[in-house]
Short mmCIF file of C-alpha atoms and ligand atoms in Angstrom, two decimals:
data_model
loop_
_atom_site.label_atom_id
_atom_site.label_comp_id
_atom_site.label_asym_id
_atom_site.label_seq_id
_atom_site.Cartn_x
_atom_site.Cartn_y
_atom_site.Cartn_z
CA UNK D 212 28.75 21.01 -20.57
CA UNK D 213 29.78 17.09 -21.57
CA UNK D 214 27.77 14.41 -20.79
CA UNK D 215 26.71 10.86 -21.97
CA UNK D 216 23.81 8.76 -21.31
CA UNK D 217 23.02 5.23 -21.49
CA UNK D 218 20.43 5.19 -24.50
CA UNK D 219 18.89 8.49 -26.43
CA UNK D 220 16.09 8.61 -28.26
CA UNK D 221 17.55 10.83 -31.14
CA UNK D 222 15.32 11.45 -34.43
CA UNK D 223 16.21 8.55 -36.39
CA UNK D 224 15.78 5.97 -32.95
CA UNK D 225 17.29 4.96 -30.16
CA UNK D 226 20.82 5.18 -29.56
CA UNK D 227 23.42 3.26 -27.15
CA UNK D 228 26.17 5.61 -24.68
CA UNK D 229 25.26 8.63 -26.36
CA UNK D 230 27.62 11.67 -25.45
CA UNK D 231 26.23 14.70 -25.54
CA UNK D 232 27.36 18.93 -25.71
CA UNK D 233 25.43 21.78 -24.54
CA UNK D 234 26.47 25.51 -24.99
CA UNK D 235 24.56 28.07 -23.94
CA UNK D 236 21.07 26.18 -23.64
CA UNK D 237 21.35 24.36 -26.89
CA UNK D 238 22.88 20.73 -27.89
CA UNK D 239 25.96 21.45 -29.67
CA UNK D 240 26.51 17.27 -30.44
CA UNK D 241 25.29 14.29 -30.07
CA UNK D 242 27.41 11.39 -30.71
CA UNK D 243 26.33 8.05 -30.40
CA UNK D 244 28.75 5.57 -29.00
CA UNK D 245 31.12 7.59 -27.02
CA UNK D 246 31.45 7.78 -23.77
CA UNK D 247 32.77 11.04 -22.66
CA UNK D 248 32.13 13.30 -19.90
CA UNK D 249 29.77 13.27 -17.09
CA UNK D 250 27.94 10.02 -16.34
CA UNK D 251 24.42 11.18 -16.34
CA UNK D 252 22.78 7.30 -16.19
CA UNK D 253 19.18 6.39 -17.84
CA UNK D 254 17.00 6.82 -20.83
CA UNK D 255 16.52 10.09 -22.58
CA UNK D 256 13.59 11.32 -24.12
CA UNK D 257 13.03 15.27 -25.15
CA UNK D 258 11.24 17.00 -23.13
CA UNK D 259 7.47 17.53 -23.14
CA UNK D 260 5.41 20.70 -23.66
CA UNK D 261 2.77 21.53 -21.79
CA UNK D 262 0.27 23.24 -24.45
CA UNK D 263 -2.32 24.68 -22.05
CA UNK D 264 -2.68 25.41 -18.63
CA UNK D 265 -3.91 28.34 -15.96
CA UNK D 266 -1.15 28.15 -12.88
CA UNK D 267 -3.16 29.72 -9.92
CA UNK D 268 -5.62 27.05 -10.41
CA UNK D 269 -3.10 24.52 -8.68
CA UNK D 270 -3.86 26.14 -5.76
CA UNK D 271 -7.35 24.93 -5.66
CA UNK D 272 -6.87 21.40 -6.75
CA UNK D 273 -8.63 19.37 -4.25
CA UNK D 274 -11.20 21.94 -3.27
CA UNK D 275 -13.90 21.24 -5.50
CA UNK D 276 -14.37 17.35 -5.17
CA UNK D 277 -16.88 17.82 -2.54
CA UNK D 278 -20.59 17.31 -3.58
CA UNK D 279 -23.30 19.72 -3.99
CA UNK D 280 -26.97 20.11 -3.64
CA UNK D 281 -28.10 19.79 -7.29
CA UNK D 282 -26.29 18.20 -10.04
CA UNK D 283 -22.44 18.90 -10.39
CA UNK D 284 -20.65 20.30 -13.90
CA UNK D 285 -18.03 22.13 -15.33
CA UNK D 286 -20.36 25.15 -14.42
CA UNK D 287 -20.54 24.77 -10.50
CA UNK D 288 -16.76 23.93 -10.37
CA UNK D 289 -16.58 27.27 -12.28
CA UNK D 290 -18.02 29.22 -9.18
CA UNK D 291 -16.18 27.70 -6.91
CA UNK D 292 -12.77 28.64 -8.83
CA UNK D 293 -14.25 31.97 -9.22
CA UNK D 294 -14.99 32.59 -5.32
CA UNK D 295 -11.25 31.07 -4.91
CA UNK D 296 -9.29 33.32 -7.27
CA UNK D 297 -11.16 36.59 -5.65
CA UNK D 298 -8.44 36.63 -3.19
CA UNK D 299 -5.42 36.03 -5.18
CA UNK D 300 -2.52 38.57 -5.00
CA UNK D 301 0.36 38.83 -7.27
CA UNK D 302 2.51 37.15 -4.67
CA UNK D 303 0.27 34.47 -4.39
CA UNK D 304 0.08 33.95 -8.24
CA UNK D 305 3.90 33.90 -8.58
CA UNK D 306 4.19 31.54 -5.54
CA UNK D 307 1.41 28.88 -6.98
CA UNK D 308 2.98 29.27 -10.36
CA UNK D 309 6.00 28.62 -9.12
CA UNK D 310 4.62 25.08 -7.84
CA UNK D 311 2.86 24.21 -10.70
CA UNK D 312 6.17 24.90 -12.93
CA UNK D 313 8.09 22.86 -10.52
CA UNK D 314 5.84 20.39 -10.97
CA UNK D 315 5.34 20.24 -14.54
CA UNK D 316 9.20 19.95 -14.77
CA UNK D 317 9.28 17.10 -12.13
CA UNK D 318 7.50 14.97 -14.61
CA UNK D 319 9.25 16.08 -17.36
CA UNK D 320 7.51 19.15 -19.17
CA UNK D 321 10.12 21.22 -19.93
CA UNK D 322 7.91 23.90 -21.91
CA UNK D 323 4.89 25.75 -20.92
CA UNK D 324 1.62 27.26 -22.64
CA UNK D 325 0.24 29.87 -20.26
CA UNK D 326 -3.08 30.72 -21.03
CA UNK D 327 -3.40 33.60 -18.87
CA UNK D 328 -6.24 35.55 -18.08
CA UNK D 329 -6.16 36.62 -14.43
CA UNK D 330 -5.19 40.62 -15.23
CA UNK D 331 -6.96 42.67 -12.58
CA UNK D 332 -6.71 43.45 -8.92
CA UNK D 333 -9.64 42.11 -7.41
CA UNK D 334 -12.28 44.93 -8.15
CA UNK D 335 -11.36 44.78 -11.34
CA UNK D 336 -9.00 47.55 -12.05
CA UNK D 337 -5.75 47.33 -14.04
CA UNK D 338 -2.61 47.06 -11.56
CA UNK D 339 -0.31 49.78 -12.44
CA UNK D 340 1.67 47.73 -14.75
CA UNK D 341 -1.40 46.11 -16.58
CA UNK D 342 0.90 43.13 -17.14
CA UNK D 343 1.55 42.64 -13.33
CA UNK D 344 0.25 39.28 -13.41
CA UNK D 345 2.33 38.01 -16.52
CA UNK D 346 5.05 39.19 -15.40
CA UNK D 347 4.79 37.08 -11.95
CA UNK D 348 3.80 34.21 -14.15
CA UNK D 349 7.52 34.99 -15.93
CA UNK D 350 9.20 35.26 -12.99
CA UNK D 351 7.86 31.94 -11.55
CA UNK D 352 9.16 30.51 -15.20
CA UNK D 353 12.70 31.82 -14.79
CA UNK D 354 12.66 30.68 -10.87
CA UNK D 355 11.95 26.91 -12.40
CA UNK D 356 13.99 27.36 -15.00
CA UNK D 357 11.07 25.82 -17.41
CA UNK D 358 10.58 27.27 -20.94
CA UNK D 359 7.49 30.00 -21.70
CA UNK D 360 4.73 30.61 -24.33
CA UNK D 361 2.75 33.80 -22.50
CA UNK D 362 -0.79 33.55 -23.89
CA UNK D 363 -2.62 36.60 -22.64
CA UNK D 364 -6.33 36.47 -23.07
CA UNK D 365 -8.94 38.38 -23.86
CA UNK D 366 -11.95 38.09 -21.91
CA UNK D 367 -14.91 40.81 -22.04
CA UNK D 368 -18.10 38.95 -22.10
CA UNK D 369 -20.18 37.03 -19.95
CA UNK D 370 -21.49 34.61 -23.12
CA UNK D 371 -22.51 34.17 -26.76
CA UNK D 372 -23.49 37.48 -28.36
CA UNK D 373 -21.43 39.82 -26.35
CA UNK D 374 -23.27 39.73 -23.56
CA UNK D 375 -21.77 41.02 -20.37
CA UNK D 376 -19.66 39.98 -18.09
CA UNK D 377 -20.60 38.35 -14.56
CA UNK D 378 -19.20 39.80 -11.36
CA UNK D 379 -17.10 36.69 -11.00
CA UNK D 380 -15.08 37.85 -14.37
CA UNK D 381 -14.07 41.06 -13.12
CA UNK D 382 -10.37 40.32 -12.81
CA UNK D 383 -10.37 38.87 -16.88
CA UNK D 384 -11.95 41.63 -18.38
CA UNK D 385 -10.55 43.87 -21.28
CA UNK D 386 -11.81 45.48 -24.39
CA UNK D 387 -9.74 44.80 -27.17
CA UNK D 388 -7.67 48.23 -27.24
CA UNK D 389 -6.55 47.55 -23.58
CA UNK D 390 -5.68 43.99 -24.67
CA UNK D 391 -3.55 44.64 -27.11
CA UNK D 392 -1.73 46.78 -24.80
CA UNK D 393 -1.00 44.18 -22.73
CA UNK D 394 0.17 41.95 -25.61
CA UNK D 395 2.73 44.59 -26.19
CA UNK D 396 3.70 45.31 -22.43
CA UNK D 397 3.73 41.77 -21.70
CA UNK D 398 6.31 40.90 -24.76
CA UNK D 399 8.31 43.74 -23.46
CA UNK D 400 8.38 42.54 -20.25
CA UNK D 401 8.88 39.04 -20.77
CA UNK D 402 12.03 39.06 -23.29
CA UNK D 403 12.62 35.27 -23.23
CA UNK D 404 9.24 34.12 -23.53
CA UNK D 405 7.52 33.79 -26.57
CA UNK D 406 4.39 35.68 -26.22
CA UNK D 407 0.84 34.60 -28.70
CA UNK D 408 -2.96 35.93 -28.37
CA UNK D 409 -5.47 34.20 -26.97
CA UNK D 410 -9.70 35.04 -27.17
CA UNK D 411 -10.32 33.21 -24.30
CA UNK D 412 -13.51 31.74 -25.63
CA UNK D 413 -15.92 31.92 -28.64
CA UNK D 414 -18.47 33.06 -25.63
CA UNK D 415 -15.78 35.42 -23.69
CA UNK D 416 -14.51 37.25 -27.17
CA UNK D 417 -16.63 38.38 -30.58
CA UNK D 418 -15.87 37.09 -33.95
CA UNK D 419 -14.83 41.05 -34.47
CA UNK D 420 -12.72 41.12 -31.65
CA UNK D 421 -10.86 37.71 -32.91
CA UNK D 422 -10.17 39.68 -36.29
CA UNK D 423 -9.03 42.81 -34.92
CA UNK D 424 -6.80 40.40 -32.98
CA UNK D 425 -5.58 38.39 -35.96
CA UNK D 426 -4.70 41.81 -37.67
CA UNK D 427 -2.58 43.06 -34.76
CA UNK D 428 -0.82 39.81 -34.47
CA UNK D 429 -0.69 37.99 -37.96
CA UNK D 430 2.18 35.87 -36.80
CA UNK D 431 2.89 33.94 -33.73
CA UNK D 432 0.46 31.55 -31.62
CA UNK D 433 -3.34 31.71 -31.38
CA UNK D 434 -5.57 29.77 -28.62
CA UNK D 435 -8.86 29.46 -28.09
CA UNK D 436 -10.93 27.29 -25.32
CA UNK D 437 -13.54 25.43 -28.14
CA UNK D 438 -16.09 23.56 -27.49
CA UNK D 439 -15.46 21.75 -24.20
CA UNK D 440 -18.94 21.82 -22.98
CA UNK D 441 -22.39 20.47 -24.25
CA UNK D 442 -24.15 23.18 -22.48
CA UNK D 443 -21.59 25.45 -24.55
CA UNK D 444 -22.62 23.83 -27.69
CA UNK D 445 -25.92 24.22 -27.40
CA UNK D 446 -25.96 28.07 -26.51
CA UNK D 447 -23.79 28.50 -29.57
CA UNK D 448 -26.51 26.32 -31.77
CA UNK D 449 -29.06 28.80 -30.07
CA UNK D 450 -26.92 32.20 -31.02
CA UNK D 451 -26.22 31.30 -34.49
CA UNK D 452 -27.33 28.21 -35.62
CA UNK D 453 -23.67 26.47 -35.93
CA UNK D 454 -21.88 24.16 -33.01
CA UNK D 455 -18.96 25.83 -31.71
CA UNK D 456 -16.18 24.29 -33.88
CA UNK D 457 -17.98 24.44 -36.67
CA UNK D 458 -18.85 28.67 -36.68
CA UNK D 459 -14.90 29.09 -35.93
CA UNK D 460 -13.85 26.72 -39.05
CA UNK D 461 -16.32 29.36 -40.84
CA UNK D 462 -15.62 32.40 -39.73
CA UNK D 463 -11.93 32.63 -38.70
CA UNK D 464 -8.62 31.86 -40.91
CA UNK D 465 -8.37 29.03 -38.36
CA UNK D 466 -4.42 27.75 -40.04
CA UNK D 467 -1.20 25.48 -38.28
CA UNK D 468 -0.76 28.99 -35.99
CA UNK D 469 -3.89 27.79 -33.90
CA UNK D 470 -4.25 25.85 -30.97
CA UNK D 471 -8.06 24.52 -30.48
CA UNK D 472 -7.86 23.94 -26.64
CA UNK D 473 -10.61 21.10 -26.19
CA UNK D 474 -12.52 20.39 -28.66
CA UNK D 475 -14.53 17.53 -27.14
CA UNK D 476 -17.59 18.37 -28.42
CA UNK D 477 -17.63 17.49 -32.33
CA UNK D 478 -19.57 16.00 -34.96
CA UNK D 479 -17.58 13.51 -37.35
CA UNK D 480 -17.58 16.36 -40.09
CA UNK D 481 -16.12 18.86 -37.69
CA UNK D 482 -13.20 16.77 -36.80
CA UNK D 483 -12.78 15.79 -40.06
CA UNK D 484 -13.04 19.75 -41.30
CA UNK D 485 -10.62 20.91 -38.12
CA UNK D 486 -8.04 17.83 -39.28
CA UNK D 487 -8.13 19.63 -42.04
CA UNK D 488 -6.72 23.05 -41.26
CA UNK D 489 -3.27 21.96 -39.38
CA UNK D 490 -4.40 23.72 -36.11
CA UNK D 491 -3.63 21.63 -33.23
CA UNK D 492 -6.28 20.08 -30.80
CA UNK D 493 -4.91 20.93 -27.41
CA UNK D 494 -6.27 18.14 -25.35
CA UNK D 495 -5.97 17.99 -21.31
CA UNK D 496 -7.13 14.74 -20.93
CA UNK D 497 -7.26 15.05 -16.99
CA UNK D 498 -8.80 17.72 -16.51
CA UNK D 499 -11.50 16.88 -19.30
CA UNK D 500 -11.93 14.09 -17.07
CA UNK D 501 -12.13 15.61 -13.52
CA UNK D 502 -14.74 18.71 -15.13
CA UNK D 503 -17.11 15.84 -16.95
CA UNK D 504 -16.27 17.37 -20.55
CA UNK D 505 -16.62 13.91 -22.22
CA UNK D 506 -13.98 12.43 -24.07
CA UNK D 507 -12.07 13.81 -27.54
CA UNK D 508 -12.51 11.61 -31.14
CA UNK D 509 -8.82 10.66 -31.59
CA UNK D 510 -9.35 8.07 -33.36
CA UNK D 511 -10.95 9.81 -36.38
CA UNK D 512 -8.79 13.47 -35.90
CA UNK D 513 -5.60 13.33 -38.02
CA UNK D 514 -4.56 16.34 -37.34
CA UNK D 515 -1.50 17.50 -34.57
CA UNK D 516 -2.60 17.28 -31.08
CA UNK D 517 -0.55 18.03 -27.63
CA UNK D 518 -0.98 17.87 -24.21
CA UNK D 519 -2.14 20.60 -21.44
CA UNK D 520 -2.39 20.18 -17.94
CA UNK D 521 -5.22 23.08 -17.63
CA UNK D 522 -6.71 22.90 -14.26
CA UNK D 523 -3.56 21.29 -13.01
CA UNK D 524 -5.76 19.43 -10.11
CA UNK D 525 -3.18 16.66 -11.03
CA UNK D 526 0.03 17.79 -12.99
CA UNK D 527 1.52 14.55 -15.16
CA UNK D 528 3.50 14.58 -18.46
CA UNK D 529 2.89 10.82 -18.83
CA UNK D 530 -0.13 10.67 -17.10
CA UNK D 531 -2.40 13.16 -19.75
CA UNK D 532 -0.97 10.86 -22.61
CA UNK D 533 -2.08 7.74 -20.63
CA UNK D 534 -5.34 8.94 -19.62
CA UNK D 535 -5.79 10.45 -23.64
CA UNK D 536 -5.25 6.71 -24.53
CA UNK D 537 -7.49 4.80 -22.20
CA UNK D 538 -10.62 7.22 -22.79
CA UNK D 539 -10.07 5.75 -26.64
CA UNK D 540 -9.56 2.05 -25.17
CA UNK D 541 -12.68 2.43 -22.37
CA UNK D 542 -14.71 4.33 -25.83
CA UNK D 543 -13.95 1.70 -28.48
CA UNK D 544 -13.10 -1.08 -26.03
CA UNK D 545 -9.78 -1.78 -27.82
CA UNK D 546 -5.88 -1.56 -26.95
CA UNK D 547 -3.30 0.49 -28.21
CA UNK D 548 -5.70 2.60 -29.94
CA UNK D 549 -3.05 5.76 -30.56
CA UNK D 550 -0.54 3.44 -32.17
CA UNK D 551 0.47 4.27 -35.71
CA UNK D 552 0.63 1.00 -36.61
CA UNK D 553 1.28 -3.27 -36.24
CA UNK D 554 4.26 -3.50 -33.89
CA UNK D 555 4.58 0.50 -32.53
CA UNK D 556 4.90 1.68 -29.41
CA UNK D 557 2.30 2.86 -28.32
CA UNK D 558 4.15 5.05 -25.42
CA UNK D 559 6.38 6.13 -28.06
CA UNK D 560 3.56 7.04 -30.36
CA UNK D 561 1.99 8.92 -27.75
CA UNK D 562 5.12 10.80 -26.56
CA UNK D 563 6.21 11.57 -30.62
CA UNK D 564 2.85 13.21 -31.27
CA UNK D 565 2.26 15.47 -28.04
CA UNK D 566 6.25 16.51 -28.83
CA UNK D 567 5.23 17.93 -32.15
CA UNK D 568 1.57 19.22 -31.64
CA UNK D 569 2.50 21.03 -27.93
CA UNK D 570 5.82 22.20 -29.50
CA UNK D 571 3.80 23.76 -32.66
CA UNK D 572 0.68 25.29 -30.42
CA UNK D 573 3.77 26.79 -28.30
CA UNK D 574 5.58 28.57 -31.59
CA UNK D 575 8.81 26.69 -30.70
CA UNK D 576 10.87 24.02 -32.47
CA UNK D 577 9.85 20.47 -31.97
CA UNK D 578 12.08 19.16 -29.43
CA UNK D 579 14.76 16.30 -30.13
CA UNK D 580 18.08 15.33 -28.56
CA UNK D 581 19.32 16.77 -31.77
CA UNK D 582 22.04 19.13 -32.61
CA UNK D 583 20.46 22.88 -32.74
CA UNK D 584 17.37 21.53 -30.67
CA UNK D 585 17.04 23.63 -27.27
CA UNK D 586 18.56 21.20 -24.31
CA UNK D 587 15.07 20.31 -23.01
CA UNK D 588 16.19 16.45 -22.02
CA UNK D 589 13.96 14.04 -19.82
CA UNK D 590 15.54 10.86 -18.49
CA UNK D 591 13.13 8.28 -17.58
CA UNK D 592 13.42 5.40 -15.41
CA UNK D 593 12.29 3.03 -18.58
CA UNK D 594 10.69 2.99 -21.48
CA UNK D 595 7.83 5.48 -23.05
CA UNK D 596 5.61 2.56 -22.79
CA UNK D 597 6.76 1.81 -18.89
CA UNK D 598 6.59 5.61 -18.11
CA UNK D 599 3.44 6.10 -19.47
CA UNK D 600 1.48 2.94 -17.99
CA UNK D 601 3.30 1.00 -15.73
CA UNK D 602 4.70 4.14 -13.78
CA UNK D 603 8.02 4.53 -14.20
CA UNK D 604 9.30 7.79 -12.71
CA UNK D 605 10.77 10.65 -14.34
CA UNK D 606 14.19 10.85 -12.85
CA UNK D 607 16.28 13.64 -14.36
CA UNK D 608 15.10 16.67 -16.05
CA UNK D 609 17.38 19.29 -18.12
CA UNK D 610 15.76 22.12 -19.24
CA UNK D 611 17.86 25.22 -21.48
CA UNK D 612 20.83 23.16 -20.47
CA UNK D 613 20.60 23.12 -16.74
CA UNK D 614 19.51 20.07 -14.75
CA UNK D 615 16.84 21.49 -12.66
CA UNK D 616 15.31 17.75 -11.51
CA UNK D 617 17.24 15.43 -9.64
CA UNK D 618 15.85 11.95 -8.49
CA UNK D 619 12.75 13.21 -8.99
CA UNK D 620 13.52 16.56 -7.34
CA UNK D 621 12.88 20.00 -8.65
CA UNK D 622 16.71 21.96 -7.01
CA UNK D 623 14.58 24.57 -5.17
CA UNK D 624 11.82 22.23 -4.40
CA UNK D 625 11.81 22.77 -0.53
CA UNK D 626 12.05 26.64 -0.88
CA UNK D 627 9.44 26.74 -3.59
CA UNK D 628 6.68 24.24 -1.92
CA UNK D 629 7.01 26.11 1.90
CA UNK D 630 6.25 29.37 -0.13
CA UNK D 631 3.59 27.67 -2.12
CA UNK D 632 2.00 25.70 1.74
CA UNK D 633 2.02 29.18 3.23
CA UNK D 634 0.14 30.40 0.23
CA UNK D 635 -2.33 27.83 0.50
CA UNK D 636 -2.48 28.38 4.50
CA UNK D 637 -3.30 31.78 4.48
CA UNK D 638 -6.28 31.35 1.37
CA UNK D 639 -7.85 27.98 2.84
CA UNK D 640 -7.58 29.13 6.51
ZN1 ZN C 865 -8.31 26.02 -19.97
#
């Protein structure tokens, strides 16, 4: 396929009437100042992944908004999610992730970090295929058309210490030799995905499990939900003495493979310490903001960080980074905080970084309208800066080489939301 664009953002800047090739799912060329081929009009900008995110919860954004009888957290949201996913079937996973991809894509994530850990029928035992679930969550991802990291998790206890699990985490729950047969099924089954590990949680999975994990998998993506909580912090400080971040930093080979999903909760020495190691903060500013998880120390981490849209309760490529931004301006009552410098974008700051960090937490290569680069394009309907704070739509999306968003609409958007409405029906009826 042949193409040009009005202006590209290619590695070394922008670029006027740029004509690009794609074979097979990759650019083949980019040459700037050549019109040639289709007129595809606008402003390029690779596309965005999405670091961290649990699909089926899409289907409950909304639902838990409504006030309770003692004081609302993370933790009471948590019950409600957990009396809402009872009821999930495999269809119904498949059809909400389906949504949620189509969603993602509309606002130009092109690549996705599933951090999966809904395994079980509802009782709690395996499905036949143990990797029933993933392999929805694949087939939603092919359906879209948007790129896959499968990050199956390992859940097995209720807290710090290996204690048990609750009722409500029945459907998560493995021990680590049933785990890493999933790993294994679920790379079989999901060819064109790139598949990592993931201990859900320093509370869900031992410090022995995480090793055994680590020498199973010594290559290939790691993530791990850290510190997103104060009450979590201060049951770890209670178990062994350490905050969360800092007992992983000491007792895991915590290296550029990791993604630390959260990490809200640090002391200046821990960000410092995690900057440190190359692992990525996966930050999902929105949803840290809708659960009460407080906000994350950008200012002082210098390490890679990327975007996840998590709870998806709102599901925005340029929203997370403008939300990331304005907790630092509402913290330090300052603008343009995430700027690298006098004169810099900050939109185009913002968009460089979460490129990078979300494309290194995902085990893929950073994306760029660059020769080699996967064709994972998003045209936007201005600049970084206007996109990210003054609105500007996402108009166009390309992902592997096929435009799957046009004026703002996902191809198979009215075949893929009816499925997802009667889905949502049937469980809220
Ligand atoms: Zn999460």
């Amino acid at each position: 396929m042949r193409f040009w664009v009005d202006e590209a953002w290619l590695p070394e800047g922008w670029a006027r009437d740029v004509a690009l090739e794609v074979q097979d799912g990759v650019i083949a060329s980019v040459t700037p100042g050549r019109r040639e081929g289709a007129h595809l009009p606008g402003r390029t900008v690779p596309g965005m992944p999405n670091l961290h995110s649990h699909t089926f919860q899409r289907a409950m954004a909304g639902l838990a908004e409504r006030r309770g009888p003692a004081a609302d957290s993370f933790w009471t949201w948590r019950e409600v999610m957990y009396g809402f996913l009872a009821r999930l079937t495999p269809d119904d996973v498949e059809a909400i992730a389906a949504q949620a991809m189509m969603e993602m894509l509309e606002t130009g994530f092109t690549h996705l970090g599933e951090f999966h850990y809904l395994h079980h029928a509802p009782d709690g035992t395996p499905y036949a295929d143990p990797a029933e679930m993933a392999v929805r969550i694949g087939a939603a991802a092919a359906e879209t058309g948007i790129g896959l990291t499968m990050l199956p998790v390992l859940y097995s206890h209720g807290g710090f210490g290996g204690q048990p699990p609750a009722p409500g985490q029945r459907r998560f729950v493995n021990g680590t030799d049933a785990y890493l047969r999933l790993v294994e099924r679920t790379r079989a089954a999901l060819p064109h995905a790139i598949t990592g590990i993931a201990p859900h949680s320093l509370r869900a999975a031992t410090g022995e499990q995480i090793a055994e994990l680590l020498r199973a998998h010594p290559h290939g993506p790691v993530h791990i939900h850290v510190a997103e909580q104060v009450a979590e912090v201060e049951q770890c400080l209670a178990w062994c003495g350490a905050r969360p971040v800092q007992h992983l930093l000491a007792t895991q080979p915590v290296d550029a493979r990791w993604c630390l999903v959260h990490a809200t909760q640090m002391q200046p020495f821990e960000t410092a310490s995690l900057s440190a190691t190359g692992a990525v903060a996966g930050l999902c500013p929105i949803t840290e903001a809708n659960l009460g998880d407080g906000i994350f120390d950008a200012l002082r981490f210098t390490g890679p960080w990327g975007i996840g849209s998590d709870s998806n309760v709102e599901i925005t490529a340029p929203g997370e980074l403008r939300l990331l931004e304005y907790g630092q301006r509402l913290l330090h009552r300052g603008r343009n905080l995430l700027a690298r410098g006098e004169g810099r974008s900050t939109g185009e700051d913002l968009w460089t970084a979460a490129l990078a960090g979300g494309a290194q937490a995902c085990g893929i290569a950073a994306p760029a309208i660059a020769p080699g680069a996967r064709a994972d394009i998003a045209w936007l309907g201005g600049t970084p800066d206007e996109a990210i704070f003054a609105a500007a739509p996402v108009t166009r999306v390309m992902a592997a080489g096929r435009v799957v968003v046009e004026d703002g609409r996902h191809a198979k958007r009215d075949a893929i939301a009816a499925r997802f409405r009667r889905v949502l029906d049937r469980l809220r009826g």
